Amino acid sequence: MGNERKKKRIRWQVLLPPWIVVIAVLVLNLTNYEVFVSSMNRLIGWILKNFAWMFNSISLASLILVIVVYLSPMGRIRFGGAKAKPIIGYTSYVWIVLCTIMGAGLMLWACAEPMSHIHHPPANIAAGPMSGEAILWAMETIMLEWTFTPMAIYALPALLFAFVFYNMRKDFSIGSMLHPLLGDRVTVRWKRVIDCVCLFCLCMGMASSLGSGVLLIVEGVSRFTGGAVQVNAGSWSVCGAVIILCYILSASSGLKRGIKHLSTLNSYFYLVLGLVVFLAGPTAYILNLCVESFGAYLSDFFKLSLWTSSSEGDGWSLWWPQFYWCTWLTWMPISAVFLGKISRGYTVRETLNAIFVIPALFSVVWMALFSGTSINFELQGFGINAAMEASGTAAASYAMLEHLPAAILIIPLFLLTAFISYVTSADSNIHAISSLCTDGLEEDDTESPVSLKIFWGATIGGLCLIMLQAFGIDGM
């Protein structure tokens, strides 16, 4: 009797409330879009203005805590106990983590963000736009936003969830992470509410992320085909439907099948694409700018981490570093559940290498390659920023790639990598969302019913496609 498995049941108290709110938000958008967007922009602006200090402090504290844990004796703790065996091999574990955390965002912003920074720097850049000072500022800001700090934001709660679920044997719930601090009585009362809030936030975030992926891929296909494939609602729908179908199939096949194999394949594409840009791009400039900007990032780290633009009064940092911290903190709870879930059998230090060290170093290299190349091409007058302003954020990447040798081969490789990136990012999160809506998950059986994965995959995909059809780029 002691070996009998718990029967898996749907946690309707966790599934229905966020789903109903998602539908309500969609209806509100469709019926009164301008009022909704205006209200949300005011709310976001108020939050960023009044709590920038808090977001900066939390982000910096997360990084410091991760480093302390990594170097302390806690690094030897093994999730699941001293004899626990890993769910998946370490290499696959690293690839899955990399694709879950950052892959899709890097594809979109590596070329676009530096263009915005060098053309519209903050007030403290006295030399002005397109100056050497603006370029260095752009690169060190990007490294702040995309490397060690965001990885620490993901890593810290992932460690906590893995320990609570596998070592303390608590329920598979985001709220369970409060057990060490608040105890059983408070946690049991609030964990469903916490799960519901986090699910709603991630659903909206995933819909937006999926929309960005659709825009990136369709823009690339249109440019590659010389406009034969037009950027319109029809092409967005086809592209979105294919991505939705693929990530539902991948998530439904389970962690050790679709998610594992697609993440491994995607990581190989990352490596090949990075190597091609390194060899075909301005190699010496990339290396020089990488070393210089990483040094500036380290030198100015604490100043950048705590900067709020209050002294200049231009609010620049609110819509870049602080906005990123809000974004990472929003994604963090669900990502922590998934990352913690696949960390069984590994020590704290091994887990931090996979979630914190390796992805951060990968991001440093990726941003040096793509941001450095796009900046170099912009200085040569290739019009990267002009393309972005004319056609949107996604156009910056293709404007850069078009000026590389053998662009006719590189752009399809980029498109394929981008496509798989959005699939692998979505399937991991669908996997986590479905797990949170399932009662009865155990240490050696954390797969949720396929019906839940289809339900949430279709809900989020449908939300994205409806918003794209109704409002286009603005809907994202």
XYZ file of C-alpha atoms in Angstrom:
476
model
C 0.000 0.000 0.000
C 2.881 2.368 0.770
C 4.096 2.137 -2.836
C 0.760 3.074 -4.417
C 0.865 6.196 -6.539
C -1.422 9.102 -5.910
C -4.152 9.498 -8.477
C -3.561 12.581 -10.611
C -6.382 15.110 -10.561
C -6.865 18.518 -12.105
C -6.537 21.384 -9.622
C -9.623 23.247 -10.806
C -9.119 25.938 -8.137
C -5.806 26.777 -9.838
C -6.826 26.231 -13.459
C -10.127 28.095 -13.716
C -9.466 31.494 -12.043
C -6.481 32.535 -14.204
C -8.146 31.151 -17.325
C -11.308 33.166 -16.657
C -9.263 36.328 -16.046
C -7.310 35.741 -19.274
C -10.584 35.503 -21.221
C -11.895 38.615 -19.456
C -8.770 40.574 -20.369
C -9.114 39.430 -23.983
C -12.754 40.556 -24.103
C -11.812 43.902 -22.561
C -9.130 44.375 -25.199
C -11.500 43.561 -28.022
C -14.261 45.827 -26.742
C -12.248 48.815 -25.510
C -8.644 48.422 -26.606
C -7.519 52.043 -26.356
C -8.811 52.499 -22.809
C -7.235 49.217 -21.709
C -3.826 50.001 -23.217
C -3.843 53.541 -21.868
C -4.714 52.304 -18.384
C -2.041 49.602 -18.479
C 0.627 52.036 -19.689
C -0.181 54.406 -16.849
C -0.089 51.568 -14.338
C 3.224 50.221 -15.628
C 4.728 53.708 -15.645
C 3.594 54.291 -12.064
C 5.027 50.967 -10.892
C 8.385 51.560 -12.587
C 8.651 55.133 -11.319
C 7.823 54.326 -7.705
C 9.465 50.930 -7.321
C 12.607 51.148 -9.467
C 14.680 51.113 -6.280
C 13.013 47.869 -5.200
C 13.484 46.084 -8.526
C 17.148 47.061 -8.579
C 17.650 45.935 -4.994
C 15.941 42.581 -5.522
C 17.941 41.892 -8.672
C 21.280 42.751 -7.094
C 20.447 40.815 -3.915
C 19.548 37.758 -6.022
C 22.938 37.837 -7.690
C 24.799 38.231 -4.413
C 22.835 35.401 -2.793
C 23.472 33.060 -5.710
C 27.217 33.697 -5.499
C 27.199 33.139 -1.733
C 25.282 29.866 -2.102
C 27.566 28.719 -4.921
C 30.703 29.232 -2.836
C 29.261 27.955 0.447
C 28.974 24.368 1.750
C 25.332 24.467 0.589
C 26.674 23.896 -2.899
C 27.147 20.205 -2.046
C 23.465 19.559 -1.214
C 21.911 17.120 -3.688
C 18.273 17.593 -4.699
C 16.281 14.494 -3.839
C 18.784 13.236 -1.304
C 22.309 11.841 -1.410
C 21.290 8.831 -3.541
C 18.974 10.645 -5.956
C 19.564 9.998 -9.651
C 19.157 12.737 -12.317
C 16.041 12.752 -14.467
C 18.112 13.609 -17.548
C 21.815 13.694 -18.440
C 23.757 16.824 -17.610
C 24.389 17.935 -21.203
C 20.697 17.685 -22.053
C 19.922 19.444 -18.778
C 22.130 22.391 -19.778
C 20.613 22.601 -23.262
C 17.045 22.560 -21.900
C 17.860 25.277 -19.367
C 19.482 27.450 -22.015
C 16.507 27.222 -24.369
C 13.983 27.747 -21.560
C 15.544 30.857 -20.071
C 16.900 33.104 -22.780
C 16.993 31.652 -26.273
C 13.954 33.334 -27.815
C 14.656 36.773 -26.320
C 18.254 36.790 -27.496
C 17.136 36.101 -31.054
C 14.902 39.187 -31.102
C 16.837 41.781 -29.092
C 20.542 41.132 -29.727
C 20.573 43.406 -32.777
C 17.629 45.681 -32.007
C 18.475 46.826 -28.487
C 21.953 48.249 -29.238
C 20.449 50.259 -32.096
C 18.036 51.913 -29.708
C 20.763 52.570 -27.144
C 23.337 54.124 -29.467
C 20.780 56.335 -31.224
C 18.808 57.260 -28.098
C 21.243 57.158 -25.160
C 20.346 58.479 -21.699
C 21.050 62.056 -20.620
C 24.244 61.057 -18.797
C 25.971 60.230 -22.110
C 27.482 63.647 -22.766
C 28.989 62.740 -26.143
C 25.536 62.046 -27.566
C 24.168 59.483 -30.037
C 26.492 57.272 -32.103
C 29.508 58.268 -30.013
C 32.062 55.874 -28.613
C 30.663 56.622 -25.167
C 27.151 55.691 -26.321
C 28.402 52.447 -27.874
C 30.223 51.377 -24.724
C 27.203 52.323 -22.620
C 24.929 50.280 -24.889
C 27.077 47.176 -24.582
C 27.571 47.291 -20.828
C 23.853 47.938 -20.314
C 23.002 44.956 -22.495
C 25.388 42.777 -20.519
C 23.758 43.915 -17.295
C 20.282 43.070 -18.604
C 21.041 39.749 -20.292
C 23.826 37.950 -18.426
C 24.520 37.241 -14.756
C 21.752 39.217 -13.037
C 18.765 37.716 -14.906
C 20.254 34.238 -14.586
C 20.491 34.780 -10.822
C 16.828 35.868 -10.753
C 15.893 32.524 -12.351
C 18.399 30.399 -10.438
C 17.589 31.386 -6.862
C 13.895 30.343 -6.832
C 14.734 27.268 -8.933
C 17.042 26.101 -6.143
C 14.351 26.814 -3.583
C 11.638 24.933 -5.469
C 13.871 21.918 -6.084
C 14.779 21.741 -2.396
C 11.198 22.187 -1.184
C 9.730 19.620 -3.596
C 12.455 16.969 -3.628
C 14.066 17.310 -0.197
C 11.225 18.631 1.984
C 8.604 16.592 0.042
C 6.131 19.471 -0.216
C 3.392 19.834 -2.841
C 4.177 20.690 -6.456
C 3.190 24.357 -6.152
C 4.797 27.768 -6.471
C 3.315 28.588 -3.079
C 5.253 25.691 -1.548
C 8.393 27.812 -1.837
C 7.044 29.845 1.091
C 7.220 26.842 3.440
C 10.750 27.496 4.751
C 9.838 31.102 5.565
C 6.195 31.006 6.660
C 5.530 27.394 7.601
C 2.687 25.041 6.670
C -0.241 26.963 8.094
C 0.202 30.178 6.100
C 1.467 28.440 2.969
C -1.464 26.040 2.693
C -3.862 28.974 2.942
C -2.214 31.077 0.233
C -0.493 28.720 -2.182
C -3.475 28.379 -4.530
C -3.818 32.155 -4.774
C -0.101 32.468 -5.511
C -0.292 29.765 -8.177
C -3.276 31.483 -9.818
C -1.610 34.901 -9.945
C 1.609 33.448 -11.365
C -0.280 31.404 -13.963
C -2.168 34.458 -15.173
C 1.018 36.528 -15.472
C 2.802 33.801 -17.396
C -0.123 33.245 -19.772
C -0.079 36.900 -20.754
C 3.702 36.916 -20.997
C 3.762 33.778 -23.147
C 1.158 35.195 -25.515
C 3.271 38.329 -25.944
C 6.460 36.309 -26.399
C 4.802 34.075 -28.962
C 3.578 37.138 -30.826
C 7.122 38.530 -30.911
C 8.319 35.216 -32.321
C 5.682 35.245 -35.035
C 6.642 38.801 -36.008
C 10.359 37.906 -36.081
C 9.895 34.815 -38.238
C 7.370 36.282 -40.697
C 9.517 39.393 -41.150
C 12.485 37.172 -41.966
C 10.571 34.982 -44.401
C 9.213 38.079 -46.151
C 12.665 39.648 -46.537
C 14.213 36.356 -47.628
C 11.556 35.768 -50.308
C 11.768 39.343 -51.584
C 8.244 40.128 -50.443
C 6.621 37.055 -52.020
C 5.424 36.207 -48.532
C 3.803 39.364 -47.237
C 3.768 40.539 -43.639
C 0.071 40.504 -42.848
C -2.546 38.852 -40.669
C -2.655 35.770 -42.878
C 1.062 35.017 -42.686
C 1.040 35.715 -38.941
C -1.791 33.214 -38.492
C -0.073 30.466 -40.489
C 3.244 30.949 -38.701
C 1.574 31.137 -35.300
C -0.506 28.022 -35.933
C 2.599 26.019 -36.872
C 4.487 27.161 -33.755
C 1.468 26.390 -31.539
C 1.060 22.912 -33.033
C 4.760 22.148 -32.606
C 5.052 23.271 -28.990
C 1.859 21.413 -28.011
C 3.194 18.219 -29.609
C 6.588 18.698 -27.975
C 5.155 19.378 -24.513
C 2.698 16.484 -24.851
C 5.476 14.040 -25.712
C 7.104 14.685 -22.339
C 10.341 16.008 -20.917
C 12.531 13.150 -22.141
C 11.216 13.207 -25.690
C 10.188 16.397 -27.490
C 11.511 18.940 -24.984
C 14.872 17.206 -24.585
C 15.496 16.503 -28.269
C 14.309 19.876 -29.562
C 16.393 21.746 -26.992
C 19.491 19.760 -27.928
C 18.906 20.389 -31.635
C 18.279 24.075 -30.988
C 21.494 24.442 -29.020
C 23.496 22.990 -31.905
C 21.886 25.565 -34.189
C 22.880 28.302 -31.733
C 26.483 27.150 -31.816
C 26.609 26.922 -35.618
C 24.909 30.302 -36.090
C 27.206 31.977 -33.561
C 30.288 30.504 -35.212
C 29.130 31.653 -38.663
C 28.560 35.236 -37.478
C 31.923 35.231 -35.717
C 33.797 34.090 -38.827
C 31.762 36.000 -41.426
C 31.333 39.195 -39.425
C 33.842 41.824 -38.257
C 35.769 39.315 -36.126
C 38.440 41.649 -34.742
C 35.872 44.330 -33.899
C 33.675 41.757 -32.131
C 36.570 40.547 -29.986
C 37.807 44.030 -29.145
C 34.359 45.380 -28.305
C 33.514 42.276 -26.250
C 36.615 42.611 -24.085
C 36.211 46.372 -23.682
C 32.488 46.308 -22.906
C 32.766 43.358 -20.512
C 35.485 45.237 -18.657
C 33.253 48.332 -18.492
C 30.388 46.166 -17.265
C 32.508 44.753 -14.443
C 33.933 48.166 -13.571
C 30.530 49.875 -13.468
C 28.565 46.880 -12.205
C 27.231 48.274 -8.922
C 26.534 51.695 -10.397
C 24.602 50.144 -13.284
C 22.767 47.686 -11.037
C 21.417 50.438 -8.776
C 20.970 53.219 -11.351
C 17.419 54.621 -11.584
C 17.859 57.746 -13.803
C 16.559 59.881 -10.936
C 19.521 62.257 -11.034
C 19.144 62.920 -14.782
C 15.367 62.898 -14.656
C 14.944 61.413 -18.126
C 13.502 58.103 -16.937
C 15.680 56.166 -19.393
C 16.543 53.335 -17.018
C 12.903 52.779 -16.103
C 12.120 51.464 -19.584
C 15.296 49.417 -19.966
C 16.996 47.831 -16.916
C 14.044 48.181 -14.552
C 11.576 47.019 -17.206
C 13.763 43.968 -17.762
C 13.867 43.221 -14.036
C 10.056 43.327 -13.979
C 9.945 40.993 -16.964
C 12.383 38.468 -15.482
C 10.607 38.569 -12.122
C 7.280 37.901 -13.856
C 8.620 34.847 -15.695
C 10.652 33.676 -12.703
C 8.013 31.709 -10.688
C 6.917 29.368 -13.495
C 10.446 29.036 -14.861
C 11.647 28.213 -11.338
C 9.101 25.390 -11.138
C 10.274 23.872 -14.415
C 13.980 24.388 -13.775
C 13.687 23.073 -10.229
C 11.685 20.105 -11.477
C 14.418 18.953 -13.883
C 17.202 19.495 -11.313
C 16.587 16.322 -9.316
C 19.758 14.325 -8.724
C 22.113 17.278 -9.147
C 23.868 19.232 -6.423
C 23.212 22.911 -5.809
C 26.553 23.794 -7.393
C 25.896 21.629 -10.472
C 22.467 23.235 -10.798
C 23.915 26.746 -10.575
C 26.477 25.900 -13.236
C 23.607 24.903 -15.536
C 21.176 27.716 -14.691
C 23.497 30.581 -13.754
C 27.089 30.251 -14.985
C 26.775 28.632 -18.425
C 23.722 30.622 -19.669
C 25.270 33.902 -18.468
C 28.531 33.219 -20.312
C 26.576 32.121 -23.373
C 24.670 35.420 -23.307
C 27.910 37.394 -23.045
C 29.221 35.681 -26.173
C 25.921 35.924 -28.074
C 25.515 39.634 -27.373
C 29.127 40.292 -28.308
C 28.577 38.531 -31.629
C 25.225 39.929 -32.696
C 25.193 43.287 -30.919
C 28.817 43.920 -31.848
C 28.224 43.060 -35.506
C 25.087 45.188 -35.754
C 26.874 48.181 -34.183
C 29.818 47.779 -36.560
C 27.522 47.609 -39.571
C 25.576 50.646 -38.370
C 28.818 52.627 -38.086
C 29.601 51.635 -41.665
C 26.292 53.104 -42.802
C 24.447 49.860 -43.546
C 21.185 51.225 -42.112
C 20.425 48.701 -39.378
C 18.578 51.261 -37.268
C 16.737 52.684 -40.269
C 15.441 49.222 -41.122
C 14.290 48.741 -37.534
C 12.477 52.075 -37.436
C 10.816 51.373 -40.759
C 9.743 47.759 -40.165
C 9.908 47.093 -36.433
C 12.201 45.438 -33.932
C 12.566 42.173 -35.844
C 13.961 43.921 -38.924
C 17.225 44.816 -37.178
C 18.418 41.201 -37.128
C 17.763 40.648 -40.815
C 19.251 43.995 -41.819
C 22.465 42.860 -40.126
C 22.396 39.318 -41.530
C 21.813 40.572 -45.070
C 25.236 42.223 -45.047
C 27.100 39.054 -44.122
C 28.711 36.875 -46.798
C 26.513 33.930 -47.798
C 23.447 35.663 -46.327
C 21.281 33.424 -48.513
C 22.386 30.507 -46.316
C 22.714 32.324 -42.994
C 19.206 33.827 -42.942
C 17.423 30.442 -43.326
C 19.630 29.102 -40.519
C 18.619 32.070 -38.365
C 14.943 31.532 -39.202
C 15.092 27.856 -38.322
C 16.900 28.629 -35.073
C 14.361 31.312 -34.176
C 11.466 28.975 -34.918
C 12.819 26.175 -32.731
C 13.736 28.727 -30.033
C 10.137 29.814 -29.607
C 8.912 26.218 -29.687
C 11.410 25.070 -27.032
C 10.727 28.060 -24.808
C 6.967 27.558 -25.029
C 6.936 23.786 -24.555
C 8.893 24.068 -21.293
C 6.500 26.653 -19.898
C 3.407 24.737 -21.029
C 4.907 21.718 -19.277
C 5.290 23.732 -16.053
C 1.847 25.361 -16.248
C 0.159 21.994 -16.720
C 2.096 20.535 -13.803
C 0.881 23.316 -11.521
C -2.699 22.488 -12.499
C -2.228 18.839 -11.559
C -2.600 17.354 -8.094
C -0.842 14.077 -7.280
C 2.565 14.683 -8.893
C 5.368 12.835 -7.155
C 9.149 12.921 -7.159
C 9.482 10.181 -9.768
C 6.382 11.079 -11.773
C 6.013 14.767 -12.596
C 4.240 14.463 -15.944
C 0.823 16.134 -16.087
C -2.045 14.885 -18.301
C -1.685 15.585 -22.018
C -5.156 17.145 -22.044
C -3.907 19.967 -19.804
C -0.960 20.666 -22.082
C -3.287 20.869 -25.075
C -5.702 23.081 -23.154
C -3.103 25.626 -22.055
C -1.185 25.504 -25.323
C -4.369 26.254 -27.272
C -5.457 28.967 -24.832
C -2.188 30.879 -24.989
C -1.802 30.369 -28.728
C -5.369 31.447 -29.374
C -4.910 34.568 -27.257
C -1.823 35.511 -29.269
C -3.423 34.954 -32.676
C -6.601 36.848 -31.786
C -4.596 39.855 -30.586
C -2.442 39.780 -33.726
C -5.487 39.564 -35.963
C -7.287 42.375 -34.141
C -4.466 44.822 -33.465
C -1.376 43.675 -35.365
C 2.007 44.563 -33.913
C 0.391 46.881 -31.334
C -1.480 43.907 -29.883
C 1.780 42.490 -28.565
